[in-house]
mmCIF file of C-alpha atoms in Angstrom:
data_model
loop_
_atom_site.group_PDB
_atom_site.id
_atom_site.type_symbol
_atom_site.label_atom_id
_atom_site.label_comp_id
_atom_site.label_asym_id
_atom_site.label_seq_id
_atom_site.Cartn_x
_atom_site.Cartn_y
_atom_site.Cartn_z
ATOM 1 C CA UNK K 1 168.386 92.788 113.181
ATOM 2 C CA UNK K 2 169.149 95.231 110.656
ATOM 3 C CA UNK K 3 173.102 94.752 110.646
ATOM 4 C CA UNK K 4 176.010 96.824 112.279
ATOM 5 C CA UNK K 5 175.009 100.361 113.309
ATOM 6 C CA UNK K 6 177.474 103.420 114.103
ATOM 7 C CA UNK K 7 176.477 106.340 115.336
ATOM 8 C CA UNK K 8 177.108 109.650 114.615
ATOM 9 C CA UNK K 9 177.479 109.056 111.151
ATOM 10 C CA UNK K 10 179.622 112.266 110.415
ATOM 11 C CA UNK K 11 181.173 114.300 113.816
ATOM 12 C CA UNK K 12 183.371 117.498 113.124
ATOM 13 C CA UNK K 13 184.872 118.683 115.962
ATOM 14 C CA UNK K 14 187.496 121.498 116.989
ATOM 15 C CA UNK K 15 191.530 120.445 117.269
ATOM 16 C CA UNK K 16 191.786 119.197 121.159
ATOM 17 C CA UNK K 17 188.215 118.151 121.564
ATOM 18 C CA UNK K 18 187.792 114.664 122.423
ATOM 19 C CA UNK K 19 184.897 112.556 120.265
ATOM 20 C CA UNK K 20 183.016 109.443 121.071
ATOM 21 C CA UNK K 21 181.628 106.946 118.779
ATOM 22 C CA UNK K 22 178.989 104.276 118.952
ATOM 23 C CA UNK K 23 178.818 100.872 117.505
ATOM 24 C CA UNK K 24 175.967 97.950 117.768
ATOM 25 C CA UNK K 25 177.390 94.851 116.558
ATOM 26 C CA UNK K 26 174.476 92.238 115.097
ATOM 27 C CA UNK K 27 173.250 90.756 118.267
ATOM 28 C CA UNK K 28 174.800 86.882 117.906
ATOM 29 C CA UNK K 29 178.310 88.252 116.805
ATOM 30 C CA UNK K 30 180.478 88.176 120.165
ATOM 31 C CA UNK K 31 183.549 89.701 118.224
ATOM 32 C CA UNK K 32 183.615 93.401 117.288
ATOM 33 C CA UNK K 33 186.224 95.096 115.727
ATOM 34 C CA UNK K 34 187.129 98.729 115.180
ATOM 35 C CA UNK K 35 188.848 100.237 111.874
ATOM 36 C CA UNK K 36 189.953 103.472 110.395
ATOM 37 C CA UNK K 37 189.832 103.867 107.160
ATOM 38 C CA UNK K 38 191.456 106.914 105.339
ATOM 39 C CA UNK K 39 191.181 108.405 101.493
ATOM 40 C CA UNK K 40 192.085 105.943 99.214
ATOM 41 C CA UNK K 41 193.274 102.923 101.459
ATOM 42 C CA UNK K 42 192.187 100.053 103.039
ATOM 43 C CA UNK K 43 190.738 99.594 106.435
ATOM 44 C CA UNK K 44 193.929 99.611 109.119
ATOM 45 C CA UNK K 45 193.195 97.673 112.251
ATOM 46 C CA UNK K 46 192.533 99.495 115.439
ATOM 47 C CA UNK K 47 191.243 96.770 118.003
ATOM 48 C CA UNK K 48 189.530 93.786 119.095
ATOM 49 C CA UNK K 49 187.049 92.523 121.216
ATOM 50 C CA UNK K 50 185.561 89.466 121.977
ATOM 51 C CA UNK K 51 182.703 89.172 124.332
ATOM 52 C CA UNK K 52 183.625 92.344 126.606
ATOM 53 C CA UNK K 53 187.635 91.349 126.404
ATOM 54 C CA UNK K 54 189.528 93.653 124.601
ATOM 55 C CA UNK K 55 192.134 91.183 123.131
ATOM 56 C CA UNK K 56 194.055 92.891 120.458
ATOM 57 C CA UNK K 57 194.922 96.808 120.185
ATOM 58 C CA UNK K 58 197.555 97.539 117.156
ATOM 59 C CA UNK K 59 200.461 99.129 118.038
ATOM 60 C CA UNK K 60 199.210 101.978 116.166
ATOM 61 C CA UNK K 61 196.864 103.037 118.482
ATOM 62 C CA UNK K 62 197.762 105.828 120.696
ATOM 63 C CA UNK K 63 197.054 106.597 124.197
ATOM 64 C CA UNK K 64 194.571 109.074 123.033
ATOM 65 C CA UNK K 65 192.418 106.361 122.049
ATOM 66 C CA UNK K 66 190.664 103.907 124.261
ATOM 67 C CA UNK K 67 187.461 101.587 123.578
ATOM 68 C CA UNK K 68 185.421 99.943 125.693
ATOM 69 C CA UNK K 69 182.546 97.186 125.056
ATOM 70 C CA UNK K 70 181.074 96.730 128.315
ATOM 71 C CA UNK K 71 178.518 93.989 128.587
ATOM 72 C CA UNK K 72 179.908 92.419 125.173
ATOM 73 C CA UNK K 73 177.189 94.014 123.459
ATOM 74 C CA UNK K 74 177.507 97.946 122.169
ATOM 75 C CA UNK K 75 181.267 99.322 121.647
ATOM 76 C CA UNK K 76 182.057 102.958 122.194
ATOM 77 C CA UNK K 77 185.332 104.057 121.048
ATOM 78 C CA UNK K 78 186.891 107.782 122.425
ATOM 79 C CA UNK K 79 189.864 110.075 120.814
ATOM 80 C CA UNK K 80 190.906 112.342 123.694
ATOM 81 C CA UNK K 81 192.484 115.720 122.298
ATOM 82 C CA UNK K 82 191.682 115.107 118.473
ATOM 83 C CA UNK K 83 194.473 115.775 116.352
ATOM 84 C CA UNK K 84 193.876 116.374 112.529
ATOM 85 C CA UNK K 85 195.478 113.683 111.698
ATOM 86 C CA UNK K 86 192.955 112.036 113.317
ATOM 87 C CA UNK K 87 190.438 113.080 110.452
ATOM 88 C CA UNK K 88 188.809 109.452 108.733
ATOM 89 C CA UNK K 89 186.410 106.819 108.597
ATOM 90 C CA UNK K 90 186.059 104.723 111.471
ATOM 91 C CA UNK K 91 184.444 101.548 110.904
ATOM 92 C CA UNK K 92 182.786 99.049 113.317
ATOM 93 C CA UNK K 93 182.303 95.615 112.032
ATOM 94 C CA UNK K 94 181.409 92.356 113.877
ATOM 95 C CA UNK K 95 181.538 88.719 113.083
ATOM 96 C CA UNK K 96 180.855 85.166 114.762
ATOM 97 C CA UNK K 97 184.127 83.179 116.561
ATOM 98 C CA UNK K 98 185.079 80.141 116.308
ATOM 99 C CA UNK K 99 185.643 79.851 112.738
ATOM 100 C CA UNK K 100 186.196 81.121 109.261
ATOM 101 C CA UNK K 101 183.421 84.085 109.582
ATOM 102 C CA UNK K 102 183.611 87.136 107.519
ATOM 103 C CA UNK K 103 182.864 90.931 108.954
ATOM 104 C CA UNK K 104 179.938 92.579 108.822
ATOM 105 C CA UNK K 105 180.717 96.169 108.646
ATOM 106 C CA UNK K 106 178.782 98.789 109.555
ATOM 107 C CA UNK K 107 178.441 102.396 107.748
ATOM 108 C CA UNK K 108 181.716 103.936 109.985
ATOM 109 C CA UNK K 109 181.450 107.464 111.578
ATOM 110 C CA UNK K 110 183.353 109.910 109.664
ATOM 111 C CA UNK K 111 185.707 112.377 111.823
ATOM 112 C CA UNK K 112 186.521 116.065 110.506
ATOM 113 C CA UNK K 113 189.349 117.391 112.652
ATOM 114 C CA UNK K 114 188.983 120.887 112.453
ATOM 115 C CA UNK H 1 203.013 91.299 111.294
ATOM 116 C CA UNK H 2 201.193 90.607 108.220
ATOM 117 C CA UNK H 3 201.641 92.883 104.326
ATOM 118 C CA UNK H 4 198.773 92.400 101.783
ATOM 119 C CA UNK H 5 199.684 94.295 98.628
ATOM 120 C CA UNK H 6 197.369 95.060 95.652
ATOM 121 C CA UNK H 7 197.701 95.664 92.641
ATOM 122 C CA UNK H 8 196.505 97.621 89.895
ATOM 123 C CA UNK H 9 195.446 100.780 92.112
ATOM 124 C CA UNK H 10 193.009 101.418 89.235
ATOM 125 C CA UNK H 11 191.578 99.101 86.666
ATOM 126 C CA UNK H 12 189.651 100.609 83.494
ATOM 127 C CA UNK H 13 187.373 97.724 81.693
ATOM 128 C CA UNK H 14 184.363 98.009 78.854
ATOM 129 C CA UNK H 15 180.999 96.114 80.064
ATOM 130 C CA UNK H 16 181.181 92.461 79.214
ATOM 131 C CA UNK H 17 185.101 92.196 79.699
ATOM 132 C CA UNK H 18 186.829 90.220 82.509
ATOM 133 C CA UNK H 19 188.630 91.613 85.412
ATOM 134 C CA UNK H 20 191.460 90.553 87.482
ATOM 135 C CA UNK H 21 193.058 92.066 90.616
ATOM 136 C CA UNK H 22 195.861 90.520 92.646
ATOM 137 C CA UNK H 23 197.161 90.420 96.047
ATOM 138 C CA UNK H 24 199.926 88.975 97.424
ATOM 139 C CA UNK H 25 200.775 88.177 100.923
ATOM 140 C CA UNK H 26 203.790 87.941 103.656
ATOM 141 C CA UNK H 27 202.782 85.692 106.196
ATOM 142 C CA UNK H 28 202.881 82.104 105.120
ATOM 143 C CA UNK H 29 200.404 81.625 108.723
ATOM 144 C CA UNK H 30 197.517 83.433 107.128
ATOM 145 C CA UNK H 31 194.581 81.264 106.031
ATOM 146 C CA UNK H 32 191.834 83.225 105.764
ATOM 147 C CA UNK H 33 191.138 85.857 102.221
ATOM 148 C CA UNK H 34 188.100 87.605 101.878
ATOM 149 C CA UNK H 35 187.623 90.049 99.342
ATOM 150 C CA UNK H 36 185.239 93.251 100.004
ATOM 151 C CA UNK H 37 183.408 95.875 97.656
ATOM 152 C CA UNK H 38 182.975 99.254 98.893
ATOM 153 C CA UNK H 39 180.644 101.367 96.341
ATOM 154 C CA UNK H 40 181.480 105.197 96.893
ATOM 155 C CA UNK H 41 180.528 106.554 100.325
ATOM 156 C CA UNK H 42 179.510 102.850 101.522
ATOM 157 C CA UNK H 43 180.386 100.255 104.070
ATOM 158 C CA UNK H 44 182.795 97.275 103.106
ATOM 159 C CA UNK H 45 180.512 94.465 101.800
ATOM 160 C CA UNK H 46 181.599 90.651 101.633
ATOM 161 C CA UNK H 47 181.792 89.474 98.077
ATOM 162 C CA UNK H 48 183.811 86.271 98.380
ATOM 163 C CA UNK H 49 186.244 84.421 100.773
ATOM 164 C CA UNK H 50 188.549 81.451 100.346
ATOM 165 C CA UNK H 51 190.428 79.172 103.160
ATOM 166 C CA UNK H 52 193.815 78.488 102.669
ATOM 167 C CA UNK H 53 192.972 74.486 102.147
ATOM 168 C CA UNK H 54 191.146 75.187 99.226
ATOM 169 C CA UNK H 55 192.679 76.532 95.576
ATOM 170 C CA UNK H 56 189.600 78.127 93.834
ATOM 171 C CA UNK H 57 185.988 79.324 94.602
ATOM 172 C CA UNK H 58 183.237 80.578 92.248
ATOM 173 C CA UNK H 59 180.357 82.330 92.577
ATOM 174 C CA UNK H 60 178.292 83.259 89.924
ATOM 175 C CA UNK H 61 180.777 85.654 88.008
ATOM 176 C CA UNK H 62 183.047 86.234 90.917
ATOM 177 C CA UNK H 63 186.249 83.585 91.311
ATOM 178 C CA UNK H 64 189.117 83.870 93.914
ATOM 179 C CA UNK H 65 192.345 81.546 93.239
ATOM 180 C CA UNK H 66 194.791 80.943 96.047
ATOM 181 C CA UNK H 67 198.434 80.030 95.759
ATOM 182 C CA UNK H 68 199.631 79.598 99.013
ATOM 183 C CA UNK H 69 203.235 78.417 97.613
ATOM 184 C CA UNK H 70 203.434 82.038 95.951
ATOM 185 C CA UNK H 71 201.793 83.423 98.922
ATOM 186 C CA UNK H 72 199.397 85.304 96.228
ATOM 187 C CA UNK H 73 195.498 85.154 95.963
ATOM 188 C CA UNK H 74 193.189 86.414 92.722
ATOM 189 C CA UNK H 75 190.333 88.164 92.172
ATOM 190 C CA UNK H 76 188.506 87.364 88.674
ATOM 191 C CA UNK H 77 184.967 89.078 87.660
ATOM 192 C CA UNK H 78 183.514 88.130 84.454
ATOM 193 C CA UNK H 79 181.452 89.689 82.033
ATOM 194 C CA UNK H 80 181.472 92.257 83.960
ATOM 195 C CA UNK H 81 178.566 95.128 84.046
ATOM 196 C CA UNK H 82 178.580 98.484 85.245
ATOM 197 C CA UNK H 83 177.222 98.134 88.763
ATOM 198 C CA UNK H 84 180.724 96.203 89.314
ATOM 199 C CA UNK H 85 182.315 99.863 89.493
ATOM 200 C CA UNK H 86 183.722 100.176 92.876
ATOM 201 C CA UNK H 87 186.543 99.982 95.092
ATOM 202 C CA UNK H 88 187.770 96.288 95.951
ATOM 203 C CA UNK H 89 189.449 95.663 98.830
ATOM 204 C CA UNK H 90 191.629 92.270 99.437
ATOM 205 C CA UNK H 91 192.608 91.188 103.009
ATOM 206 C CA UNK H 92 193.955 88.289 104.934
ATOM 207 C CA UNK H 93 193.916 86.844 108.634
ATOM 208 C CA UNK H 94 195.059 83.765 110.262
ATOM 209 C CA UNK H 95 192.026 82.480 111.956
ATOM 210 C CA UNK H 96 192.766 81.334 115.350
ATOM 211 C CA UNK H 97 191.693 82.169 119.134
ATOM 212 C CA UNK H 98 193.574 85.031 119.363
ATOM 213 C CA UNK H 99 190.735 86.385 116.814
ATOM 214 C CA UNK H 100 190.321 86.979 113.294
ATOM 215 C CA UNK H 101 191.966 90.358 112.246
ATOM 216 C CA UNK H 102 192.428 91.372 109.527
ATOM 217 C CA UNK H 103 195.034 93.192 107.175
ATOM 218 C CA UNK H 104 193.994 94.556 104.254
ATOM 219 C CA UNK H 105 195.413 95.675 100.610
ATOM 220 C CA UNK H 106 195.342 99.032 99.432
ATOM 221 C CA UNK H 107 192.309 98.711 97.474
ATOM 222 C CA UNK H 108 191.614 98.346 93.411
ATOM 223 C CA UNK H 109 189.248 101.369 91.926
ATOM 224 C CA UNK H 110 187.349 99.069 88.761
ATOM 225 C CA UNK H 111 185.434 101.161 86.547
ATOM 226 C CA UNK H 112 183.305 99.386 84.312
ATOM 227 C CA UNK H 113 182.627 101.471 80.887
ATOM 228 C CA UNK H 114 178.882 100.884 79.381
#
C-alpha cells in the first residue's frame, strides 16, 4: 500500500463544466475525508465518510458539490457547473476510527477554473 | 464550531536556532492537536500530535505543549536545519463517533537560513 492516491493530479476545466475527482484511501482506513485547500491557508473541511456513510458535510459545501464512497473503499467527489471560485487544492486524506488517529493525506487534485 | 488561529504567518530563523509557533483554540471540547508540514507543492505530512490529557510530547527536535486552561497549544523545533523550511499547519478535533474532523490554523511559512 503505497498511501492515499488522488487522481487527476491537476484538472483545468472551462467556467460551467462539471469535474470529478478520485481518491483511494489506504486500504484498512474506513474514514476518508475530503479538503480544499486554497493559496496560503489551511485545509477547510469539506466532508466525511466513514465506511460508505457520509456523516459530516460542512455547511460550506454547496449543492454543486456531492461525494460519494460507494463500497467504503474509493471516494469520488463532483463540482457540477465549476465556478472560479472553485479554483484549489482538493485533498483526500484517510485515517483509522475508533481513536486518536492522525490523516494520511494524499497529494490533492488541483482545480483551474478557467 | 471550532477557530484554530496561528500565529506568526511567517517565521525567519538562522540554522541551529529554535523555533516556536502557536495556536490557540475556541472549543474547550477539542482534544485532539496534530501538527502537519507541507513542503512546497506537497501533501500535508504528520509531524507530531498531542491528546488533550497529556501537557508535552517530544520527538527528537520537535515538542508540542498543550494548555488546555488557555485553550493554546505550541509548536517548538530545535536546532533547527534547513530542510525544516516549510509551511506548518496546526489543527484540532474532538475525537468522538461522530468522526475526527478537523479544523485547521492558517498555517506558519518557517524559513530556515543556512
Amino acid at each position: 500500500d503505497t498511501g492515499v492516491s488522488q487522481n487527476p493530479r491537476h484538472k483545468i476545466t472551462k467556467r460551467g463544466q462539471n469535474v470529478t475527482f478520485r481518491c483511494d484511501p489506504i486500504s484498512e482506513h474506513n474514514r476518508l475525508y475530503w479538503y480544499r485547500q486554497t493559496l496560503g491557508q489551511g485545509p477547510e473541511f469539506l466532508t466525511y465518510f466513514q465506511n460508505e456513510a457520509q456523516l459530516e458535510k460542512s455547511r460550506l459545501l454547496s449543492d454543486r458539490f456531492s461525494a460519494e464512497r460507494p463500497k467504503g473503499s474509493f471516494s469520488t467527489l463532483e463540482i457540477q457547473r465549476t465556478e472560479q471560485g472553485d479554483s484549489a487544492m482538493y485533498l483526500c486524506a484517510s485515517s483509522l476510527a475508533g481513536g486518536y488517529y492522525g490523516y494520511t493525506f494524499g497529494s490533492g487534485t488541483r482545480l483551474t477554473v478557467v | 464550531g471550532e477557530n484554530v488561529e496561528q500565529h506568526p504567518s511567517t517565521l525567519s530563523v538562522q540554522e541551529g536556532d529554535s523555533a516556536v509557533i502557536k495556536c490557540t483554540y475556541s472549543d474547550s471540547a477539542s482534544n485532539y492537536f496534530p501538527w502537519y508540514k507541507q513542503e512546497l507543492g506537497k501533501r500535508p505530512q504528520l509531524i507530531i500530535d498531542i491528546r488533550s490529557n497529556v501537557g508535552e510530547k517530544k520527538d527528537q527536535r520537535i515538542a508540542v505543549t498543550l494548555n488546555k486552561t488557555a485553550k493554546h497549544f505550541s509548536l517548538h523545533i530545535t536546532e533547527t536545519q534547513p530542510e525544516d523550511s516549510a509551511v506548518y499547519f496546526c489543527a484540532a478535533s474532538r475525537e468522538g463517533n461522530a468522526g475526527n474532523m478537523l479544523t485547521f490554523g492558517g498555517g506558519t511559512r518557517l524559513m530556515v537560513k543556512p
